Amino acid sequence: MSNKAAGQPSKPATMVAPKSTPPRPTPSVTTSTSTSTSTKMHKRSRSGCFTCRLRRKKCDEGSPQCKACKHLGLKCEYKRPVWWSNNEQRKAQKETIKNIIKRTKLSEKTSQASATGPESPPGLSHSLPTSATYSDVTARTRAVSVDSQYSLEYDFNQPPVHEPFDLYHPQVFTPQFDSHLHYQPYPSTPYEVDIKTERQMFVNDVPTRRDSSISTFSTFQPPPSHESLPPLPEDAWVQEDIYEAHGHLFSPPEEGLDFNFFDFSHGPPHPSHPSVIQVDDCDRPLLDHFIDNVLRLIFPILEVNQHGSARSEVILPALESNKCYLHCCLSIAAIHLKSTQGIQGEQIDSDIMRHRYATISELCDALNRDTDHVQILEATLGMIFFQCSVGRPDDCLPDIPWHQHFQAATSLARKLELPDAFGHGNNSQMHPPFNMTLTSWIDILGATMLGRAPQFANTYRDRHLSASTSGLCELMGCEDRMMYLISEIACLEALKLGNVLDDMQLCEHIKLLGQQMDLTEPPPGAVDLPYSSTGAIRPKQLSRNMTAMFRVAARIWLCSLVPGSSKYDQSMMDLVSRFAALFEFIPSGPDGFDRSLVWPLLIGGAHSTNSSAFRHVFADRIACLGEQAEFGSFGRMVRLLQEVWRQSEEESKMGERQNVHWRDVMRQKGWDFLLI
C-alpha cells in the first residue's frame, strides 16, 4: 500500500530556503567566521529526500536528485523506503551511507593526487564501483558535482598550483605530503571490494522480477589524527549526537517492528534463491494479474507491519512449492479479473471453474494420501480467505461453502498440533505459527456468521487467561485479547440460541464480559490519527484505532444479547454514535483500511437506525472507496446492510419496530458469506 493513505490531512506549507548556491569563502576567511556560518540554524524541511533526513542534513529538494546526494554519490529517495520504518534497518542504512561517503571522499583525494604529476605519492585506495554508481552494463563514474572546483574544460596538463594549507578550510587543494613523516608507516594501499548479490524470479524460465543488493568489504583505515588536534570518535555525526541528547525536541520516531514475528511454514526467505513458478503459458496472464493486483489486497495490515512480508514469506514460496495453492490463486485472479474489468463470457468462467476444480481435486488426493498436511492447510486457508478480497455479491458460479472447507482446515490444524504450538504462558520469545494465526482469525469471526462457538474456543480462553499473544494484531490489526473476548461472546450467543441458559444466567454472563471489556479500554487520548510527522502510517497506532472499533462493535453485539433489547434503545444508539465517531481515525479510500473492518462495520451498521450518524459517515466512506466498495467481503457486507435496512424500513412503515437480524436476512437470500 502506498505510504500516504487517502483521507490523510494535507501537510501545511513550509518555507524552503532559496536554492541558489552561496558564494564560496575565500582562503582569507578566519576560523571564527567559518564556525559561525556552519552553526547558523535553518528552517527544517519536511519534504526533503529520506537520505538527507537520515543524515540530518539540509536538502534542496532537487529533482530527480538533490545536490547533496548527487555530490556524494548517494541514492536520493523521495519515496518512503523500506528501511525507514525499522530502527535496525535505519542504522544499517546509515552505516552504508557513511561508507559510501568515505569512498567518495577518498576517491576525490586519489584523483586530485594523481593529477599533480609523476612525483606525487600514490592514491590511498583503489575502489570498485559503489552501490550508488554500479551499472549492470557499463561501469559509470561519479559525475562532476555542481560545487566541484573542476569542470570538463579543466586542463590537467598544467603544473599544479597549491594554495597555502589551512587545516580548517574545506575548499583548498590537498597539500603535498611527500616528505611528511606522518604518512610513511603505511605498508600498502588500502582497497575495497563491492559484492553484488542478485535474486531473479522466473515464471516458466522467463525472468519476471529482479532484485539486487551490494555489500562492501573494505580495508580502509582512517589515518591517525595529528597530536595537536583533539581525538574524535571514529563514526560520530554531530547531528546524531544532538538528536540523541535532545530527542524530546524533535518529532517522535517511527515505531520499531519485529520483522521475524511469525513462524512461516516455508522458513525464512532466501534472498539468493530465485523464485521459479511453473505455470502453463495460457495461465501466465492470470499469475501476473494475481501478483500485480490481487496480492496487495489480501494482507493489508501485515503489509503495514512488515513491508513485503506477505509477498516474500507467504505468497511466493507457496506458489513455487504448492501446486494446489497455485491453482487456488489462479482461480482467485480470474474472479478478480472478471469483477473488476467486467469481462464476461465462457472463457473467464471456464478459467475460474477449471482452477477451482483442480484445487479441490489436489486437496482430495492429498487427503486420501494423508500426506503434505502443511501444503493442504495452506491451500485450504487460501480458498477460504482469499475469496474475501475478490468477487461481487451476485457471483453465481457453483462453489463449496466456506465452512465446509474450514472443517477440513481445523482437522489439519489439529493433526499438525498447531494449537499446542501456541504454547502455554506469556512467552515473548515464541513465534506464533502463521497458518494457525490465520486459522484463528477465520475461526473467531466465522463463528459469528453461523451462530456457533469457535472450534478452538478453549485455546483462546487459555491464552486470554495467560495474557499470551497469537499474532492476530500483527496479522489483522485487532489486539489479541479483544479477539479472545469476541470468541467468548460467540460462545455465549451459541448458548443463548441453544436455550442452554435462562435469562438470569445470560444477563450475569453479559455483565461479566462487559467488565472484562472495561479492562481493555485504553487511557484517554490513546486513539489518535495514525500518521507520523512524515505522513507515513504508524502501525501500532493504527492497530489501537482498529481495536477501538472492534471493541465498540463487540459491545453493541453483547448488548444485543440482552433479552428484550432493541436498536432503538438510547444506550444502543449512543454506542452506534460512538462507533461512527471512530471513523475519523481510520484512513479511508482505496489505500485506506475500511476493507479490514468488515466485521465491526456489519455489527455497527445492522444496529443503526435510519437517523443514525453512522449511515451518513458510512455512505461517505463507500464513496471514497469507489469501485473497490463493490468487491470482496466489503461489497457483500454493503449489500447485506442495504437489505437489512430495507426490511427494517418496511416494518417501520407498518408500525412495527422489531429488530431485523442480519443472519436471518442471509438465510432468506441464500447467502453464505464470510464477512471478515
XYZ file of C-alpha atoms in Angstrom:
676
model
C 0.000 0.000 0.000
C 1.122 3.315 -0.583
C 2.553 5.352 2.227
C 0.123 8.144 2.008
C -3.366 6.928 2.577
C -6.351 8.723 1.167
C -8.086 10.917 3.643
C -4.803 11.913 5.212
C -4.748 15.522 6.292
C -2.746 17.666 3.952
C 0.636 18.886 5.126
C 0.968 22.530 5.979
C 3.042 24.543 3.587
C 6.621 25.115 4.690
C 9.017 27.779 3.559
C 12.181 26.496 1.928
C 15.415 28.409 1.649
C 16.328 29.647 -1.862
C 18.189 27.101 -3.966
C 20.856 29.478 -5.192
C 24.400 28.364 -4.365
C 26.003 30.637 -1.762
C 29.304 32.297 -2.739
C 32.440 30.394 -1.789
C 34.517 31.787 1.039
C 37.960 32.964 0.095
C 41.073 31.423 1.703
C 41.487 34.513 3.845
C 38.286 33.906 5.816
C 39.075 33.480 9.504
C 38.226 30.459 11.608
C 35.633 32.253 13.709
C 33.694 33.377 10.635
C 33.660 29.847 9.247
C 32.497 28.445 12.533
C 29.663 30.926 12.931
C 28.496 30.234 9.381
C 28.472 26.475 9.877
C 26.411 26.732 13.051
C 23.785 29.018 11.579
C 20.344 27.448 12.036
C 17.933 26.967 9.140
C 14.265 26.076 8.918
C 13.795 22.297 8.660
C 12.013 20.935 5.620
C 9.513 18.093 5.909
C 9.587 17.219 2.210
C 13.290 16.599 1.655
C 14.667 13.280 0.477
C 14.863 10.455 3.014
C 18.644 10.186 2.594
C 19.213 13.782 3.737
C 16.686 13.346 6.537
C 18.518 10.247 7.738
C 21.812 12.197 7.689
C 20.011 15.187 9.266
C 21.330 17.414 6.547
C 19.589 20.233 4.724
C 18.056 19.072 1.423
C 17.498 21.427 -1.504
C 14.714 19.072 -2.749
C 16.153 18.980 -6.246
C 14.670 16.629 -8.844
C 15.434 13.873 -9.705
C 18.339 14.150 -7.251
C 19.159 16.741 -4.634
C 22.582 18.397 -4.752
C 23.848 16.687 -1.596
C 23.071 13.146 -2.813
C 24.393 13.887 -6.289
C 27.601 15.405 -4.919
C 28.274 12.475 -2.572
C 27.173 9.716 -4.940
C 24.227 8.634 -2.757
C 20.876 7.216 -3.774
C 18.308 10.041 -3.493
C 14.957 8.644 -2.331
C 11.854 10.836 -2.114
C 9.517 7.854 -1.873
C 9.455 6.364 1.629
C 11.941 3.466 1.530
C 11.543 0.117 3.260
C 14.293 0.740 5.799
C 12.665 3.919 7.162
C 10.150 2.044 9.372
C 12.668 -0.181 11.132
C 15.273 1.088 13.577
C 17.756 -1.685 12.839
C 17.487 -1.241 9.086
C 17.767 2.512 9.522
C 21.032 2.116 11.454
C 22.350 -0.254 8.802
C 21.397 2.211 6.065
C 23.170 4.984 7.967
C 26.334 2.888 8.121
C 26.052 2.170 4.390
C 25.744 5.884 3.645
C 28.784 6.622 5.795
C 30.845 4.052 3.913
C 29.759 5.461 0.548
C 30.694 8.983 1.672
C 34.097 7.700 2.839
C 34.726 6.060 -0.521
C 33.578 9.147 -2.397
C 35.828 11.484 -0.405
C 38.712 9.053 -0.737
C 38.173 8.794 -4.477
C 38.267 12.590 -4.779
C 41.555 12.776 -2.876
C 43.015 9.998 -5.028
C 42.006 11.713 -8.270
C 43.449 15.017 -7.057
C 46.717 13.370 -6.036
C 47.047 11.554 -9.369
C 46.682 14.825 -11.258
C 49.597 16.555 -9.515
C 52.372 14.836 -11.500
C 54.684 11.810 -11.544
C 56.357 12.757 -8.254
C 53.124 12.724 -6.274
C 52.519 9.905 -3.751
C 50.233 7.013 -4.733
C 46.486 7.179 -4.055
C 45.110 5.982 -0.756
C 42.670 3.444 -2.230
C 41.654 1.582 -5.344
C 37.868 1.269 -5.167
C 35.479 -0.605 -7.398
C 32.136 0.972 -8.358
C 29.981 1.604 -5.322
C 26.295 0.795 -4.885
C 25.356 4.282 -5.962
C 27.375 4.131 -9.197
C 27.150 0.473 -10.164
C 25.722 -0.387 -13.555
C 24.780 -3.780 -14.994
C 26.034 -2.929 -18.483
C 28.877 -0.480 -18.238
C 30.682 0.987 -15.272
C 29.885 4.587 -14.500
C 31.975 7.182 -12.780
C 30.678 9.840 -10.488
C 29.521 12.903 -12.381
C 31.104 16.284 -11.804
C 29.156 17.876 -8.989
C 27.746 21.338 -9.073
C 30.026 22.506 -6.298
C 33.235 20.917 -7.646
C 36.271 23.061 -8.399
C 36.829 21.220 -11.635
C 34.882 21.251 -14.905
C 35.133 19.392 -18.181
C 37.301 22.176 -19.629
C 39.916 21.905 -16.889
C 43.453 21.411 -18.223
C 45.050 18.607 -16.262
C 48.409 19.056 -18.061
C 49.155 22.380 -16.449
C 51.537 22.326 -13.456
C 49.718 22.029 -10.129
C 49.322 25.145 -8.056
C 48.888 24.658 -4.320
C 47.416 27.268 -2.083
C 48.667 27.686 1.494
C 47.278 24.824 3.541
C 44.653 25.758 6.090
C 43.600 22.962 8.409
C 40.147 24.423 8.996
C 39.373 25.445 5.427
C 37.457 22.789 3.439
C 37.805 24.348 -0.022
C 41.590 24.390 -0.605
C 43.559 21.767 -2.518
C 45.148 18.843 -0.695
C 48.738 19.802 0.179
C 51.776 17.782 -0.789
C 52.713 15.106 1.797
C 55.746 13.636 0.011
C 58.223 14.315 2.797
C 55.773 14.250 5.685
C 56.746 11.508 8.150
C 53.110 11.155 9.213
C 52.230 9.039 6.161
C 55.334 6.851 5.980
C 54.213 3.962 8.244
C 51.529 2.726 5.767
C 52.900 -0.505 4.239
C 50.364 -0.895 1.400
C 47.469 0.808 -0.299
C 44.026 0.093 1.219
C 41.403 -1.421 -1.045
C 37.665 -2.023 -1.205
C 35.577 -4.687 -2.944
C 31.865 -4.337 -3.721
C 29.987 -7.663 -3.920
C 26.691 -7.595 -5.751
C 24.049 -10.266 -4.993
C 21.130 -10.686 -7.374
C 17.819 -12.512 -6.973
C 15.687 -13.325 -10.010
C 12.165 -14.771 -10.174
C 11.314 -16.903 -13.203
C 7.899 -17.954 -14.492
C 8.328 -20.857 -16.930
C 12.001 -19.949 -17.299
C 11.039 -16.372 -18.209
C 12.526 -13.679 -15.918
C 9.797 -11.555 -14.324
C 11.292 -9.833 -11.273
C 14.842 -8.876 -10.343
C 16.251 -7.673 -7.034
C 19.857 -6.866 -6.190
C 21.896 -5.789 -3.199
C 25.519 -4.714 -2.734
C 27.791 -5.270 0.248
C 31.271 -3.813 0.649
C 34.474 -5.290 2.028
C 36.968 -2.581 2.907
C 40.468 -2.482 4.400
C 40.494 1.305 4.611
C 41.534 2.694 7.967
C 41.381 6.411 8.696
C 44.808 7.973 9.244
C 45.706 8.784 12.880
C 44.833 12.292 13.924
C 47.547 14.880 14.475
C 48.796 15.139 18.043
C 47.880 18.833 18.112
C 44.194 18.036 17.432
C 41.757 16.516 19.933
C 40.719 12.915 19.181
C 37.304 12.427 17.530
C 35.026 9.372 17.594
C 35.505 7.249 14.520
C 31.896 7.271 13.307
C 30.404 10.199 15.168
C 27.892 12.519 13.486
C 27.341 15.801 15.260
C 23.683 15.867 14.249
C 23.191 12.348 15.609
C 24.710 13.297 18.961
C 22.472 16.338 19.193
C 19.405 14.259 18.319
C 20.178 11.613 20.932
C 20.862 14.233 23.620
C 17.824 16.373 22.817
C 15.468 13.850 21.244
C 12.480 15.329 23.060
C 12.769 18.470 20.920
C 12.189 16.514 17.700
C 9.144 14.684 16.390
C 8.666 11.099 17.687
C 10.457 8.463 15.611
C 8.783 5.680 13.671
C 7.746 2.709 15.777
C 10.059 -0.280 15.691
C 8.637 -3.579 14.434
C 9.650 -7.202 14.791
C 10.215 -8.475 11.257
C 10.677 -12.064 12.495
C 7.436 -12.239 14.444
C 5.694 -15.163 12.699
C 6.836 -18.713 12.213
C 6.219 -19.197 8.493
C 5.730 -22.698 7.158
C 8.384 -22.146 4.464
C 11.014 -20.899 6.893
C 12.951 -17.655 6.490
C 13.308 -16.264 2.934
C 16.494 -16.911 0.979
C 17.496 -13.761 -0.952
C 19.945 -15.670 -3.145
C 17.311 -18.199 -4.205
C 15.259 -17.174 -7.267
C 11.524 -17.935 -7.181
C 10.686 -20.278 -10.059
C 6.922 -20.721 -10.572
C 5.936 -23.349 -13.123
C 2.731 -22.404 -14.903
C 1.218 -23.047 -18.316
C 1.549 -20.332 -20.933
C -2.221 -19.845 -21.066
C -2.297 -19.180 -17.312
C 0.650 -16.785 -17.182
C -1.610 -13.654 -17.521
C -3.628 -14.877 -14.530
C -0.482 -15.335 -12.447
C 0.786 -11.878 -13.400
C -2.602 -10.363 -12.537
C -2.602 -12.088 -9.146
C 0.878 -10.885 -8.220
C 0.368 -7.331 -9.513
C -3.242 -6.621 -8.482
C -4.628 -9.193 -6.021
C -1.709 -9.884 -3.691
C -1.720 -6.379 -2.186
C -5.420 -6.737 -1.228
C -5.061 -9.888 0.863
C -2.977 -8.901 3.919
C -3.004 -5.061 4.122
C -2.288 -4.935 7.879
C 0.582 -7.412 7.634
C 1.987 -5.304 4.793
C 1.948 -2.220 7.029
C 3.544 -4.066 9.943
C 6.121 -5.974 7.894
C 6.571 -4.406 4.477
C 6.953 -7.065 1.775
C 6.443 -9.951 4.206
C 3.174 -11.165 2.652
C 4.819 -11.351 -0.758
C 8.225 -12.806 0.069
C 7.416 -15.053 3.043
C 3.825 -16.196 2.424
C 2.646 -15.984 -1.179
C 5.667 -16.519 -3.466
C 7.141 -19.516 -1.595
C 3.719 -21.204 -1.598
C 3.203 -20.506 -5.315
C 6.561 -22.077 -6.028
C 6.207 -25.256 -3.972
C 2.449 -25.896 -3.626
C 0.600 -26.787 -6.823
C -2.771 -26.812 -5.075
C -2.106 -23.322 -3.716
C -1.127 -22.164 -7.215
C -4.439 -23.323 -8.717
C -6.291 -21.577 -5.890
C -4.518 -18.269 -6.607
C -5.143 -18.563 -10.351
C -8.854 -19.092 -9.689
C -8.902 -16.037 -7.392
C -7.100 -13.985 -10.063
C -9.724 -14.951 -12.659
C -12.545 -13.945 -10.278
C -10.891 -10.576 -9.613
C -10.288 -10.041 -13.335
C -13.921 -10.772 -14.119
C -15.350 -8.489 -11.429
C -13.009 -5.510 -11.822
C -12.760 -5.348 -15.613
C -16.270 -6.516 -16.409
C -15.106 -9.473 -18.511
C -17.988 -11.749 -19.454
C -18.091 -14.957 -21.422
C -17.415 -18.646 -21.246
C -13.630 -18.288 -21.276
C -13.280 -16.414 -17.984
C -15.886 -18.653 -16.291
C -14.034 -21.684 -17.607
C -10.766 -20.412 -16.111
C -12.443 -19.896 -12.733
C -14.064 -23.310 -12.624
C -11.053 -25.133 -14.128
C -8.654 -23.926 -11.458
C -11.269 -24.279 -8.722
C -11.840 -27.901 -9.690
C -8.070 -28.506 -9.916
C -7.645 -27.094 -6.406
C -10.320 -29.330 -4.904
C -9.015 -32.378 -6.790
C -5.499 -31.793 -5.475
C -6.876 -31.374 -1.957
C -8.861 -34.611 -2.131
C -5.892 -36.570 -3.495
C -3.605 -35.233 -0.754
C -6.190 -36.010 1.934
C -6.557 -39.563 0.626
C -2.778 -39.994 0.715
C -2.700 -38.431 4.203
C 0.481 -36.560 3.301
C 1.590 -32.951 2.743
C -0.586 -31.671 5.575
C 1.087 -28.259 5.678
C 0.527 -27.687 1.960
C -3.101 -28.833 2.212
C -3.792 -26.481 5.127
C -2.105 -23.634 3.281
C -4.231 -24.123 0.165
C -7.448 -24.628 2.154
C -6.953 -21.391 4.071
C -6.237 -19.652 0.758
C -9.510 -20.909 -0.739
C -11.385 -19.540 2.280
C -9.635 -16.266 2.982
C -8.613 -15.079 -0.500
C -12.260 -15.195 -1.547
C -12.892 -12.365 0.938
C -10.828 -9.976 -1.217
C -12.394 -10.585 -4.647
C -15.698 -11.185 -6.380
C -19.076 -9.497 -6.388
C -22.033 -10.325 -4.141
C -24.021 -11.677 -7.110
C -21.457 -14.274 -8.225
C -23.484 -17.317 -9.218
C -20.796 -19.863 -10.112
C -21.063 -23.061 -8.051
C -18.688 -23.367 -5.135
C -18.314 -25.272 -1.878
C -19.388 -23.244 1.213
C -16.503 -21.762 3.171
C -17.428 -23.509 6.437
C -17.108 -26.926 4.798
C -13.580 -26.015 3.731
C -12.935 -24.776 7.253
C -13.904 -28.128 8.773
C -11.035 -29.673 6.822
C -8.746 -26.818 7.901
C -9.471 -27.336 11.605
C -8.846 -31.076 11.273
C -5.495 -30.395 9.606
C -4.581 -27.839 12.283
C -5.226 -30.404 14.998
C -3.287 -33.079 13.117
C -0.328 -30.704 12.860
C -0.773 -29.816 16.577
C -0.810 -26.116 15.736
C -2.989 -25.128 18.737
C -0.360 -26.677 21.011
C 2.362 -24.804 19.093
C 0.967 -21.611 20.606
C 2.461 -22.818 23.888
C 1.387 -22.006 27.395
C 2.066 -18.860 29.334
C 3.281 -15.500 28.163
C 6.414 -16.409 26.225
C 7.575 -13.285 24.418
C 10.277 -15.260 22.566
C 7.786 -17.618 20.893
C 6.839 -17.016 17.258
C 3.204 -17.980 16.572
C 2.670 -20.207 13.506
C 1.336 -18.069 10.673
C -1.174 -20.683 9.486
C -2.605 -21.063 12.996
C -2.957 -17.287 13.373
C -4.912 -17.084 10.115
C -6.991 -20.099 11.179
C -7.825 -18.379 14.485
C -8.984 -15.196 12.748
C -11.327 -17.155 10.466
C -12.462 -19.320 13.370
C -13.440 -16.492 15.728
C -15.215 -14.195 13.267
C -16.550 -17.054 11.142
C -18.306 -18.459 14.210
C -20.359 -15.250 14.418
C -21.580 -15.850 10.852
C -23.001 -19.243 11.853
C -24.144 -18.504 15.411
C -21.782 -21.161 16.771
C -18.892 -21.328 19.193
C -15.388 -21.180 17.672
C -13.665 -24.523 17.108
C -10.667 -23.553 19.260
C -12.573 -21.550 21.888
C -10.830 -23.328 24.771
C -7.422 -22.456 23.317
C -8.364 -18.767 23.077
C -9.692 -18.829 26.640
C -6.436 -20.272 27.952
C -4.405 -17.712 26.054
C -6.599 -14.915 27.373
C -6.086 -16.034 30.954
C -2.315 -16.279 30.428
C -2.140 -12.945 28.548
C -0.436 -14.654 25.586
C -0.270 -13.388 22.029
C -1.415 -15.273 18.951
C -0.287 -12.766 16.312
C -3.820 -11.586 15.486
C -2.932 -7.929 15.997
C 0.135 -8.124 13.741
C -1.754 -10.010 11.029
C -5.171 -8.321 11.038
C -4.980 -5.224 13.241
C -7.128 -6.058 16.279
C -5.450 -6.785 19.618
C -5.414 -10.413 20.661
C -7.209 -10.003 23.994
C -10.082 -8.243 22.234
C -10.391 -11.132 19.792
C -10.397 -13.576 22.721
C -13.371 -11.699 24.210
C -15.189 -11.788 20.866
C -14.705 -15.557 20.963
C -16.338 -15.606 24.418
C -19.300 -13.577 23.136
C -19.722 -16.043 20.269
C -19.812 -18.882 22.792
C -22.397 -17.020 24.859
C -24.612 -16.406 21.833
C -24.376 -20.086 20.894
C -25.606 -20.973 24.403
C -28.453 -18.471 24.073
C -29.537 -19.827 20.694
C -29.410 -23.353 22.104
C -31.625 -22.346 25.068
C -28.995 -23.618 27.479
C -29.124 -20.537 29.739
C -32.114 -18.811 31.298
C -32.425 -15.021 31.259
C -30.821 -14.523 34.680
C -27.775 -16.630 33.806
C -27.497 -14.932 30.420
C -27.528 -11.433 31.950
C -24.923 -12.481 34.516
C -22.570 -13.671 31.788
C -23.179 -10.484 29.796
C -22.278 -8.418 32.853
C -19.038 -10.350 33.423
C -17.974 -9.996 29.777
C -18.740 -6.282 29.925
C -16.436 -5.961 32.917
C -13.709 -7.812 31.027
C -14.075 -5.315 28.159
C -13.700 -2.453 30.615
C -10.245 -3.803 31.445
C -9.209 -3.494 27.793
C -10.192 0.165 27.497
C -7.157 2.337 26.629
C -6.300 5.525 28.548
C -7.735 8.839 27.302
C -6.024 10.101 24.182
C -4.794 6.656 23.094
C -6.926 6.807 19.939
C -5.314 9.329 17.632
C -4.552 9.933 13.975
C -2.285 7.121 12.715
C 0.036 9.388 10.723
C 3.593 10.243 11.684
C 5.211 13.641 11.144
C 6.442 12.394 7.757
C 2.948 11.386 6.645
C 3.584 7.645 6.957
C 1.270 5.200 8.706
C 2.212 4.333 12.295
C 1.357 0.614 12.527
C 0.888 0.435 16.296
C -1.360 3.499 16.376
C -3.399 2.083 13.503
C -3.862 -1.144 15.495
C -5.038 0.839 18.527
C -7.618 2.636 16.389
C -8.845 -0.560 14.731
C -9.048 -2.300 18.109
C -11.207 0.567 19.378
C -13.680 -0.051 16.528
C -13.732 -3.800 17.203
C -14.261 -3.087 20.914
C -17.302 -0.837 20.392
C -18.756 -3.268 17.829
C -18.320 -6.116 20.339
C -20.131 -4.038 22.993
C -23.004 -3.479 20.561
C -23.183 -7.199 19.844
C -23.009 -8.060 23.560
C -25.822 -5.605 24.413
C -27.972 -7.082 21.644
C -27.920 -10.402 23.536
C -29.789 -8.843 26.470
C -33.375 -10.176 26.432
C -35.767 -7.567 25.033
C -33.057 -5.224 23.759
C -33.682 -3.108 20.674
C -31.584 -0.944 18.395
C -33.931 1.924 19.280
C -32.804 1.866 22.926
C -30.931 5.023 23.896
C -27.922 3.073 25.155
C -27.672 1.213 21.847
C -27.936 4.420 19.806
C -25.218 6.000 21.941
C -22.914 3.074 21.223
C -23.577 3.341 17.482
C -22.838 7.090 17.583
C -19.614 6.380 19.463
C -18.738 3.810 16.830
C -19.329 6.298 13.988
C -17.067 8.871 15.667
C -14.105 6.481 15.384
C -14.171 6.626 11.588
C -12.038 9.770 11.557
C -9.092 7.808 12.974
C -9.118 5.210 10.172
C -7.611 6.142 6.765
C -10.242 5.979 4.031
C -10.196 5.472 0.287
C -8.634 2.752 -1.895
C -5.400 2.897 0.125
C -7.240 3.017 3.454
C -8.277 0.229 5.798
C -12.083 0.147 5.642
C -11.891 -3.254 3.921
C -10.125 -4.603 7.022
C -13.087 -3.589 9.230
C -15.871 -5.589 7.556
C -17.000 -7.395 10.720
C -17.295 -4.333 13.021
C -18.984 -2.379 10.215
C -21.524 -5.183 9.845
C -22.313 -5.245 13.576
C -22.484 -1.448 13.904
C -24.483 -0.957 10.712
C -27.008 -3.709 11.487
C -27.905 -1.956 14.768
C -28.048 1.583 13.355
C -31.290 3.491 12.878
C -32.351 5.496 9.862
C -31.385 8.784 11.544
C -28.057 7.485 12.861
C -24.874 9.396 12.040
C -23.297 6.065 11.152
C -25.229 5.783 7.894
C -24.116 9.212 6.666
C -20.469 8.579 7.513
C -20.671 5.087 6.048
C -22.023 6.457 2.762
C -19.092 8.875 2.557
C -16.600 6.055 3.146
C -18.197 3.995 0.378
C -17.927 6.962 -1.991
C -14.224 7.318 -1.128
C -13.598 3.651 -1.894
C -15.194 3.931 -5.326
C -15.376 0.675 -7.268
C -13.489 -1.225 -4.570
C -16.566 -0.911 -2.338
C -18.349 -3.375 -4.651
C -15.896 -6.277 -4.360
C -14.957 -8.874 -1.785
C -16.344 -9.098 1.728
C -16.811 -5.329 1.887
C -19.143 -5.345 -1.126
C -21.083 -8.306 0.268
C -21.388 -6.574 3.650
C -22.737 -3.417 1.973
C -25.321 -5.471 0.054
C -26.396 -7.238 3.261
C -26.765 -3.983 5.220
C -28.822 -2.438 2.443
C -31.217 -5.377 2.569
C -31.403 -5.245 6.385
C -32.172 -1.515 6.291
C -34.794 -2.003 3.571
C -36.658 -4.647 5.554
C -36.443 -2.557 8.743
C -37.969 0.456 6.986
C -40.803 -1.671 5.604
C -41.630 -2.934 9.090
C -41.440 0.603 10.480
C -43.990 1.763 7.928
C -46.287 -0.994 9.136
C -45.958 0.306 12.685
C -43.662 -2.454 13.878
C -40.216 -1.636 15.330
C -38.727 -5.091 15.542
C -35.083 -5.929 15.073
C -34.247 -7.460 11.700
C -31.282 -9.720 12.300
C -28.683 -9.785 9.556
C -28.240 -13.542 9.937
C -31.946 -14.083 9.172
C -31.624 -11.978 6.026
C -28.683 -14.101 4.868
C -30.766 -17.251 5.290
C -33.674 -15.700 3.372
C -31.445 -14.731 0.462
C -29.439 -17.928 0.481
C -26.230 -16.014 1.108
C -23.393 -17.939 2.682
C -20.936 -15.099 3.156
C -17.802 -14.997 5.288
C -17.780 -11.311 6.232
C -14.336 -10.768 7.766
